[in-house]
mmCIF file of N, CA and C in Angstrom:
data_model
loop_
_atom_site.group_PDB
_atom_site.id
_atom_site.type_symbol
_atom_site.label_atom_id
_atom_site.label_comp_id
_atom_site.label_asym_id
_atom_site.label_seq_id
_atom_site.Cartn_x
_atom_site.Cartn_y
_atom_site.Cartn_z
ATOM 1 N N MET A 1 -4.171 -19.506 -5.301
ATOM 2 C CA MET A 1 -3.921 -18.390 -4.662
ATOM 3 C C MET A 1 -4.644 -18.970 -3.172
ATOM 4 N N GLU A 2 -4.220 -20.514 -2.192
ATOM 5 C CA GLU A 2 -4.924 -20.838 -2.001
ATOM 6 C C GLU A 2 -4.483 -19.318 -0.569
ATOM 7 N N LYS A 3 -3.569 -19.328 0.120
ATOM 8 C CA LYS A 3 -3.215 -18.293 1.021
ATOM 9 C C LYS A 3 -3.714 -16.762 0.949
ATOM 10 N N CYS A 4 -4.092 -16.201 -0.161
ATOM 11 C CA CYS A 4 -4.942 -15.459 -0.153
ATOM 12 C C CYS A 4 -6.692 -15.552 0.463
ATOM 13 N N GLU A 5 -7.256 -16.536 -0.001
ATOM 14 C CA GLU A 5 -7.761 -16.580 0.224
ATOM 15 C C GLU A 5 -8.534 -17.212 1.699
ATOM 16 N N GLU A 6 -7.262 -18.114 2.804
ATOM 17 C CA GLU A 6 -7.072 -18.056 3.635
ATOM 18 C C GLU A 6 -7.080 -16.592 4.778
ATOM 19 N N ILE A 7 -6.050 -15.559 4.242
ATOM 20 C CA ILE A 7 -6.315 -14.948 4.844
ATOM 21 C C ILE A 7 -7.582 -13.488 4.558
ATOM 22 N N LYS A 8 -8.270 -13.802 3.577
ATOM 23 C CA LYS A 8 -9.875 -13.485 3.531
ATOM 24 C C LYS A 8 -11.417 -13.677 4.328
ATOM 25 N N GLU A 9 -9.969 -15.496 4.979
ATOM 26 C CA GLU A 9 -11.267 -15.101 5.504
ATOM 27 C C GLU A 9 -11.646 -15.653 7.394
ATOM 28 N N ILE A 10 -9.620 -14.930 7.288
ATOM 29 C CA ILE A 10 -9.573 -14.560 8.938
ATOM 30 C C ILE A 10 -9.897 -13.302 8.673
ATOM 31 N N ILE A 11 -10.034 -12.185 7.299
ATOM 32 C CA ILE A 11 -10.170 -10.871 8.319
ATOM 33 C C ILE A 11 -11.677 -11.071 7.667
ATOM 34 N N TYR A 12 -12.691 -11.987 7.180
ATOM 35 C CA TYR A 12 -14.007 -12.054 7.522
ATOM 36 C C TYR A 12 -14.217 -12.563 8.699
ATOM 37 N N ASP A 13 -13.772 -13.206 9.328
ATOM 38 C CA ASP A 13 -14.119 -13.589 10.510
ATOM 39 C C ASP A 13 -13.756 -12.796 11.790
ATOM 40 N N SER A 14 -12.862 -12.057 11.558
ATOM 41 C CA SER A 14 -11.894 -10.585 12.493
ATOM 42 C C SER A 14 -13.179 -9.422 12.540
ATOM 43 N N LEU A 15 -13.915 -9.424 11.128
ATOM 44 C CA LEU A 15 -14.558 -8.337 11.004
ATOM 45 C C LEU A 15 -16.305 -8.027 11.761
ATOM 46 N N ARG A 16 -16.603 -9.635 11.117
ATOM 47 C CA ARG A 16 -17.990 -9.768 10.961
ATOM 48 C C ARG A 16 -19.116 -9.186 12.341
ATOM 49 N N ASN A 17 -17.982 -9.788 13.496
ATOM 50 C CA ASN A 17 -18.548 -9.637 14.607
ATOM 51 C C ASN A 17 -18.128 -7.884 15.717
ATOM 52 N N ILE A 18 -17.585 -7.029 14.597
ATOM 53 C CA ILE A 18 -17.952 -5.445 15.967
ATOM 54 C C ILE A 18 -19.114 -4.876 15.383
ATOM 55 N N GLN A 19 -19.031 -5.046 16.852
ATOM 56 C CA GLN A 19 -20.587 -4.525 17.018
ATOM 57 C C GLN A 19 -21.283 -3.356 16.612
ATOM 58 N N ASP A 20 -21.548 -2.498 15.280
ATOM 59 C CA ASP A 20 -21.683 -1.352 14.972
ATOM 60 C C ASP A 20 -21.518 0.383 16.616
ATOM 61 N N PRO A 21 -21.558 0.867 15.938
ATOM 62 C CA PRO A 21 -21.604 2.071 17.007
ATOM 63 C C PRO A 21 -22.453 2.494 17.733
ATOM 64 N N GLU A 22 -23.741 2.423 16.852
ATOM 65 C CA GLU A 22 -25.083 2.939 16.997
ATOM 66 C C GLU A 22 -26.270 1.801 17.595
ATOM 67 N N LYS A 23 -26.207 0.821 16.839
ATOM 68 C CA LYS A 23 -26.685 0.278 17.026
ATOM 69 C C LYS A 23 -26.516 -1.415 18.075
ATOM 70 N N PRO A 24 -27.510 -2.385 18.324
ATOM 71 C CA PRO A 24 -27.374 -3.579 18.988
ATOM 72 C C PRO A 24 -26.902 -4.435 18.085
ATOM 73 N N MET A 25 -26.361 -4.304 17.416
ATOM 74 C CA MET A 25 -26.120 -5.796 16.008
ATOM 75 C C MET A 25 -24.784 -5.475 15.891
ATOM 76 N N THR A 26 -24.526 -6.750 15.106
ATOM 77 C CA THR A 26 -23.123 -6.184 14.754
ATOM 78 C C THR A 26 -23.085 -6.095 12.928
ATOM 79 N N LEU A 27 -21.832 -5.499 12.443
ATOM 80 C CA LEU A 27 -21.785 -5.125 11.389
ATOM 81 C C LEU A 27 -21.849 -6.620 10.423
ATOM 82 N N GLU A 28 -21.408 -7.919 10.988
ATOM 83 C CA GLU A 28 -22.295 -8.660 9.569
ATOM 84 C C GLU A 28 -24.272 -8.622 9.707
ATOM 85 N N ASP A 29 -24.724 -8.853 10.908
ATOM 86 C CA ASP A 29 -25.996 -9.185 10.518
ATOM 87 C C ASP A 29 -26.825 -7.415 10.492
ATOM 88 N N LEU A 30 -25.708 -6.467 10.229
ATOM 89 C CA LEU A 30 -26.363 -5.288 9.920
ATOM 90 C C LEU A 30 -26.390 -4.859 7.560
ATOM 91 N N ASN A 31 -25.072 -5.928 7.757
ATOM 92 C CA ASN A 31 -24.601 -6.097 5.814
ATOM 93 C C ASN A 31 -23.784 -4.325 6.037
ATOM 94 N N VAL A 32 -23.001 -4.342 6.941
ATOM 95 C CA VAL A 32 -22.293 -3.682 6.662
ATOM 96 C C VAL A 32 -20.741 -4.426 6.184
ATOM 97 N N ILE A 33 -20.789 -5.220 6.809
ATOM 98 C CA ILE A 33 -19.392 -6.060 6.489
ATOM 99 C C ILE A 33 -19.495 -7.783 5.413
ATOM 100 N N THR A 34 -19.122 -7.086 4.197
ATOM 101 C CA THR A 34 -20.155 -8.932 3.676
ATOM 102 C C THR A 34 -18.619 -9.753 2.996
ATOM 103 N N GLU A 35 -18.758 -10.831 3.201
ATOM 104 C CA GLU A 35 -17.073 -11.895 2.758
ATOM 105 C C GLU A 35 -16.964 -11.112 1.350
ATOM 106 N N GLU A 36 -17.510 -11.509 0.406
ATOM 107 C CA GLU A 36 -17.003 -11.013 -0.820
ATOM 108 C C GLU A 36 -16.819 -9.346 -1.206
ATOM 109 N N ALA A 37 -16.921 -8.407 -0.513
ATOM 110 C CA ALA A 37 -16.881 -7.040 -0.369
ATOM 111 C C ALA A 37 -15.096 -7.129 0.122
ATOM 112 N N ILE A 38 -14.519 -8.278 0.332
ATOM 113 C CA ILE A 38 -12.822 -8.498 0.911
ATOM 114 C C ILE A 38 -12.536 -8.852 0.366
ATOM 115 N N GLU A 39 -11.518 -8.476 -0.666
ATOM 116 C CA GLU A 39 -10.400 -8.647 -2.070
ATOM 117 C C GLU A 39 -8.911 -8.501 -1.334
ATOM 118 N N VAL A 40 -7.930 -9.727 -1.385
ATOM 119 C CA VAL A 40 -6.857 -10.158 -1.190
ATOM 120 C C VAL A 40 -5.969 -10.264 -2.189
ATOM 121 N N GLU A 41 -5.251 -10.226 -2.716
ATOM 122 C CA GLU A 41 -4.001 -9.982 -3.823
ATOM 123 C C GLU A 41 -3.228 -10.252 -3.046
ATOM 124 N N TYR A 42 -1.592 -10.713 -3.617
ATOM 125 C CA TYR A 42 -0.156 -10.917 -3.295
ATOM 126 C C TYR A 42 -0.205 -10.445 -4.830
ATOM 127 N N CYS A 43 1.064 -9.298 -4.575
ATOM 128 C CA CYS A 43 2.333 -8.413 -5.229
ATOM 129 C C CYS A 43 3.500 -9.345 -4.844
ATOM 130 N N GLN A 44 3.480 -9.303 -6.002
ATOM 131 C CA GLN A 44 5.019 -9.662 -6.429
ATOM 132 C C GLN A 44 5.809 -8.702 -6.217
ATOM 133 N N GLU A 45 5.621 -8.258 -6.624
ATOM 134 C CA GLU A 45 6.289 -6.262 -7.148
ATOM 135 C C GLU A 45 6.287 -5.605 -5.905
ATOM 136 N N MET A 46 5.841 -6.262 -5.331
ATOM 137 C CA MET A 46 5.914 -5.087 -3.974
ATOM 138 C C MET A 46 6.029 -5.911 -2.253
ATOM 139 N N GLU A 47 6.155 -7.843 -2.793
ATOM 140 C CA GLU A 47 6.202 -8.650 -2.020
ATOM 141 C C GLU A 47 5.213 -8.332 -0.845
ATOM 142 N N CYS A 48 3.982 -8.060 -0.768
ATOM 143 C CA CYS A 48 3.549 -8.224 0.226
ATOM 144 C C CYS A 48 2.059 -8.179 -0.189
ATOM 145 N N TYR A 49 0.812 -8.450 0.348
ATOM 146 C CA TYR A 49 -0.624 -8.952 -0.117
ATOM 147 C C TYR A 49 -1.229 -7.588 0.372
ATOM 148 N N GLN A 50 -1.766 -7.234 -1.025
ATOM 149 C CA GLN A 50 -2.928 -6.344 -1.140
ATOM 150 C C GLN A 50 -3.997 -7.031 -1.246
ATOM 151 N N ILE A 51 -4.771 -5.602 0.656
ATOM 152 C CA ILE A 51 -6.422 -6.004 0.974
ATOM 153 C C ILE A 51 -6.911 -4.715 0.511
ATOM 154 N N THR A 52 -8.333 -5.018 -0.097
ATOM 155 C CA THR A 52 -9.066 -4.007 0.058
ATOM 156 C C THR A 52 -10.977 -4.743 0.525
ATOM 157 N N VAL A 53 -10.763 -3.325 1.601
ATOM 158 C CA VAL A 53 -12.289 -3.776 1.699
ATOM 159 C C VAL A 53 -13.277 -2.396 2.546
ATOM 160 N N THR A 54 -14.554 -2.785 1.074
ATOM 161 C CA THR A 54 -15.325 -2.086 1.005
ATOM 162 C C THR A 54 -16.212 -2.394 1.380
ATOM 163 N N PHE A 55 -17.301 -0.916 2.559
ATOM 164 C CA PHE A 55 -18.323 -1.156 3.501
ATOM 165 C C PHE A 55 -19.603 -0.779 3.417
ATOM 166 N N LEU A 56 -20.342 -0.793 3.275
ATOM 167 C CA LEU A 56 -22.230 0.350 3.408
ATOM 168 C C LEU A 56 -22.448 0.374 4.714
ATOM 169 N N PRO A 57 -22.328 1.862 4.347
ATOM 170 C CA PRO A 57 -23.420 2.367 6.137
ATOM 171 C C PRO A 57 -24.442 1.378 5.944
ATOM 172 N N THR A 58 -25.063 1.800 6.969
ATOM 173 C CA THR A 58 -26.551 1.322 7.345
ATOM 174 C C THR A 58 -26.869 2.917 6.443
ATOM 175 N N VAL A 59 -26.840 3.880 6.442
ATOM 176 C CA VAL A 59 -27.766 5.002 5.615
ATOM 177 C C VAL A 59 -26.681 5.731 4.837
ATOM 178 N N PRO A 60 -27.353 6.546 4.035
ATOM 179 C CA PRO A 60 -26.646 7.622 3.444
ATOM 180 C C PRO A 60 -26.130 8.590 4.348
ATOM 181 N N HIS A 61 -26.292 9.497 4.760
ATOM 182 C CA HIS A 61 -25.054 9.689 6.261
ATOM 183 C C HIS A 61 -25.307 9.398 7.248
ATOM 184 N N CYS A 62 -24.311 8.609 7.626
ATOM 185 C CA CYS A 62 -23.464 8.099 8.565
ATOM 186 C C CYS A 62 -22.485 8.309 8.841
ATOM 187 N N SER A 63 -23.100 9.593 9.993
ATOM 188 C CA SER A 63 -21.958 9.706 10.755
ATOM 189 C C SER A 63 -20.732 9.232 11.401
ATOM 190 N N LEU A 64 -21.268 7.878 11.521
ATOM 191 C CA LEU A 64 -19.790 7.224 11.981
ATOM 192 C C LEU A 64 -18.770 5.988 10.943
ATOM 193 N N ALA A 65 -19.211 6.630 9.790
ATOM 194 C CA ALA A 65 -18.467 6.461 8.886
ATOM 195 C C ALA A 65 -17.225 5.746 8.515
ATOM 196 N N SER A 66 -16.389 7.330 9.621
ATOM 197 C CA SER A 66 -14.660 6.830 10.039
ATOM 198 C C SER A 66 -14.067 6.050 10.904
ATOM 199 N N LEU A 67 -15.294 6.322 11.806
ATOM 200 C CA LEU A 67 -15.204 5.348 13.542
ATOM 201 C C LEU A 67 -15.482 3.738 12.903
ATOM 202 N N ILE A 68 -16.054 3.388 11.974
ATOM 203 C CA ILE A 68 -16.794 1.690 11.980
ATOM 204 C C ILE A 68 -15.031 1.840 10.489
ATOM 205 N N GLY A 69 -14.622 2.205 9.887
ATOM 206 C CA GLY A 69 -13.405 2.153 9.087
ATOM 207 C C GLY A 69 -11.916 2.372 10.346
ATOM 208 N N LEU A 70 -12.566 2.888 10.934
ATOM 209 C CA LEU A 70 -11.042 2.776 12.349
ATOM 210 C C LEU A 70 -11.185 1.182 12.731
ATOM 211 N N CYS A 71 -12.405 1.010 12.838
ATOM 212 C CA CYS A 71 -12.983 -0.496 13.166
ATOM 213 C C CYS A 71 -12.533 -2.093 12.717
ATOM 214 N N ILE A 72 -12.691 -1.489 11.438
ATOM 215 C CA ILE A 72 -12.032 -2.425 10.321
ATOM 216 C C ILE A 72 -10.769 -2.363 10.690
ATOM 217 N N ARG A 73 -10.176 -1.400 10.276
ATOM 218 C CA ARG A 73 -8.461 -1.045 10.542
ATOM 219 C C ARG A 73 -8.182 -2.352 11.695
ATOM 220 N N THR A 74 -8.701 -1.678 13.146
ATOM 221 C CA THR A 74 -7.857 -2.434 13.729
ATOM 222 C C THR A 74 -8.225 -3.817 13.977
ATOM 223 N N GLN A 75 -8.904 -4.591 13.699
ATOM 224 C CA GLN A 75 -9.491 -5.824 13.218
ATOM 225 C C GLN A 75 -8.063 -6.601 12.974
ATOM 226 N N ILE A 76 -8.345 -5.793 11.547
ATOM 227 C CA ILE A 76 -7.241 -6.764 10.518
ATOM 228 C C ILE A 76 -5.946 -6.575 11.194
ATOM 229 N N ARG A 77 -5.241 -5.727 11.534
ATOM 230 C CA ARG A 77 -3.646 -5.765 12.212
ATOM 231 C C ARG A 77 -3.759 -6.274 13.587
ATOM 232 N N LYS A 78 -4.708 -6.720 13.781
ATOM 233 C CA LYS A 78 -4.964 -8.052 15.476
ATOM 234 C C LYS A 78 -4.733 -9.501 14.924
ATOM 235 N N SER A 79 -5.275 -9.350 13.378
ATOM 236 C CA SER A 79 -5.312 -10.737 12.584
ATOM 237 C C SER A 79 -4.482 -11.231 11.754
ATOM 238 N N ILE A 80 -3.886 -9.909 10.971
ATOM 239 C CA ILE A 80 -3.083 -10.316 10.534
ATOM 240 C C ILE A 80 -1.341 -10.160 10.429
ATOM 241 N N ASP A 81 -0.152 -11.240 10.294
ATOM 242 C CA ASP A 81 0.465 -11.572 10.730
ATOM 243 C C ASP A 81 1.625 -10.940 9.592
ATOM 244 N N GLU A 82 0.538 -11.232 7.842
ATOM 245 C CA GLU A 82 1.597 -10.518 7.125
ATOM 246 C C GLU A 82 1.907 -9.330 7.077
ATOM 247 N N LYS A 83 2.643 -9.139 5.590
ATOM 248 C CA LYS A 83 3.124 -7.997 5.076
ATOM 249 C C LYS A 83 2.538 -7.434 4.466
ATOM 250 N N TYR A 84 1.181 -6.510 4.580
ATOM 251 C CA TYR A 84 0.165 -6.198 3.531
ATOM 252 C C TYR A 84 -0.345 -4.219 4.065
ATOM 253 N N LYS A 85 -0.564 -4.261 2.385
ATOM 254 C CA LYS A 85 -1.641 -2.621 1.943
ATOM 255 C C LYS A 85 -2.786 -3.340 2.317
ATOM 256 N N LEU A 86 -3.559 -1.450 2.724
ATOM 257 C CA LEU A 86 -4.229 -2.411 3.439
ATOM 258 C C LEU A 86 -4.903 -0.797 2.805
ATOM 259 N N LYS A 87 -6.588 -0.815 1.813
ATOM 260 C CA LYS A 87 -7.721 0.092 1.992
ATOM 261 C C LYS A 87 -9.478 -0.473 2.158
ATOM 262 N N ILE A 88 -8.945 0.463 2.928
ATOM 263 C CA ILE A 88 -10.837 0.446 3.801
ATOM 264 C C ILE A 88 -11.854 1.398 2.973
ATOM 265 N N ILE A 89 -12.812 1.105 2.048
ATOM 266 C CA ILE A 89 -13.729 2.182 1.058
ATOM 267 C C ILE A 89 -14.502 2.440 1.718
ATOM 268 N N VAL A 90 -15.724 2.899 1.172
ATOM 269 C CA VAL A 90 -16.751 3.337 1.555
ATOM 270 C C VAL A 90 -17.731 3.109 0.292
ATOM 271 N N LYS A 91 -18.871 2.014 -0.206
ATOM 272 C CA LYS A 91 -19.055 2.021 -1.091
ATOM 273 C C LYS A 91 -19.518 2.624 -1.872
ATOM 274 N N LYS A 92 -19.197 2.675 -2.910
ATOM 275 C CA LYS A 92 -19.484 3.351 -3.791
ATOM 276 C C LYS A 92 -21.242 4.152 -4.619
ATOM 277 N N GLY A 93 -21.808 5.700 -3.432
ATOM 278 C CA GLY A 93 -23.133 5.380 -4.220
ATOM 279 C C GLY A 93 -23.865 5.356 -2.737
ATOM 280 N N SER A 94 -23.236 5.431 -1.698
ATOM 281 C CA SER A 94 -23.574 4.512 -0.662
ATOM 282 C C SER A 94 -23.383 5.784 0.779
ATOM 283 N N HIS A 95 -22.987 6.359 0.612
ATOM 284 C CA HIS A 95 -23.109 7.786 1.584
ATOM 285 C C HIS A 95 -22.750 8.666 1.308
ATOM 286 N N ALA A 96 -23.270 10.124 1.893
ATOM 287 C CA ALA A 96 -23.624 11.264 1.368
ATOM 288 C C ALA A 96 -22.429 12.070 1.139
ATOM 289 N N SER A 97 -21.288 11.472 1.677
ATOM 290 C CA SER A 97 -19.614 12.788 1.907
ATOM 291 C C SER A 97 -19.153 12.545 0.516
ATOM 292 N N GLU A 98 -20.028 11.143 -0.034
ATOM 293 C CA GLU A 98 -19.744 11.047 -1.613
ATOM 294 C C GLU A 98 -18.677 12.052 -2.517
ATOM 295 N N LYS A 99 -19.736 12.875 -2.917
ATOM 296 C CA LYS A 99 -19.052 13.778 -3.484
ATOM 297 C C LYS A 99 -18.672 14.664 -3.459
ATOM 298 N N GLU A 100 -17.488 15.135 -1.600
ATOM 299 C CA GLU A 100 -16.461 15.566 -1.061
ATOM 300 C C GLU A 100 -15.807 15.424 -1.239
ATOM 301 N N GLY A 101 -15.568 13.721 -1.760
ATOM 302 C CA GLY A 101 -14.071 12.704 -2.114
ATOM 303 C C GLY A 101 -14.640 11.514 -2.440
ATOM 304 N N ASN A 102 -13.518 10.809 -2.790
ATOM 305 C CA ASN A 102 -14.089 9.808 -2.644
ATOM 306 C C ASN A 102 -13.719 8.355 -1.441
ATOM 307 N N MET A 103 -13.980 9.187 -0.358
ATOM 308 C CA MET A 103 -14.379 7.991 0.918
ATOM 309 C C MET A 103 -12.750 6.661 0.899
ATOM 310 N N VAL A 104 -11.967 7.571 0.086
ATOM 311 C CA VAL A 104 -11.176 5.745 0.440
ATOM 312 C C VAL A 104 -10.714 5.863 2.024
ATOM 313 N N GLN A 105 -11.378 5.224 3.173
ATOM 314 C CA GLN A 105 -10.730 5.182 4.628
ATOM 315 C C GLN A 105 -10.111 5.697 5.022
ATOM 316 N N GLU A 106 -8.604 4.398 4.755
ATOM 317 C CA GLU A 106 -6.702 4.351 5.125
ATOM 318 C C GLU A 106 -6.555 3.530 4.151
ATOM 319 N N TYR A 107 -5.304 3.626 4.010
ATOM 320 C CA TYR A 107 -4.518 3.466 2.989
ATOM 321 C C TYR A 107 -2.722 3.408 4.006
ATOM 322 N N PHE A 108 -2.988 1.959 4.467
ATOM 323 C CA PHE A 108 -1.540 1.589 4.976
ATOM 324 C C PHE A 108 -0.953 0.985 4.811
ATOM 325 N N PHE A 109 0.689 0.719 4.418
ATOM 326 C CA PHE A 109 1.408 -0.101 4.450
ATOM 327 C C PHE A 109 2.130 -0.343 5.254
ATOM 328 N N TYR A 110 1.909 -2.236 5.356
ATOM 329 C CA TYR A 110 2.813 -2.764 6.736
ATOM 330 C C TYR A 110 3.634 -3.676 5.918
#
């Protein structure tokens, strides 16, 4: 799946330099985004790429997790021309609001 790896690299390169909304650092600097937390698979049945990005908020009570998810979505949308399904998830056990729901930020089909 060479194309999947290529898309993963494009996504990581586009996400790594997003500025944290509260700190003067990037999401990569803060380990909010890592290359290992990006998954790309091709789904023959749907004829599109399935992309999952899992991010780790800097603190368990991060009030800007939704904003970070929207920034991730926007950057991916600008970076990928392929047809894809996107799922953005807050890492399990990393956010206080997890008990209220499953912390899936976005689920899109393009």
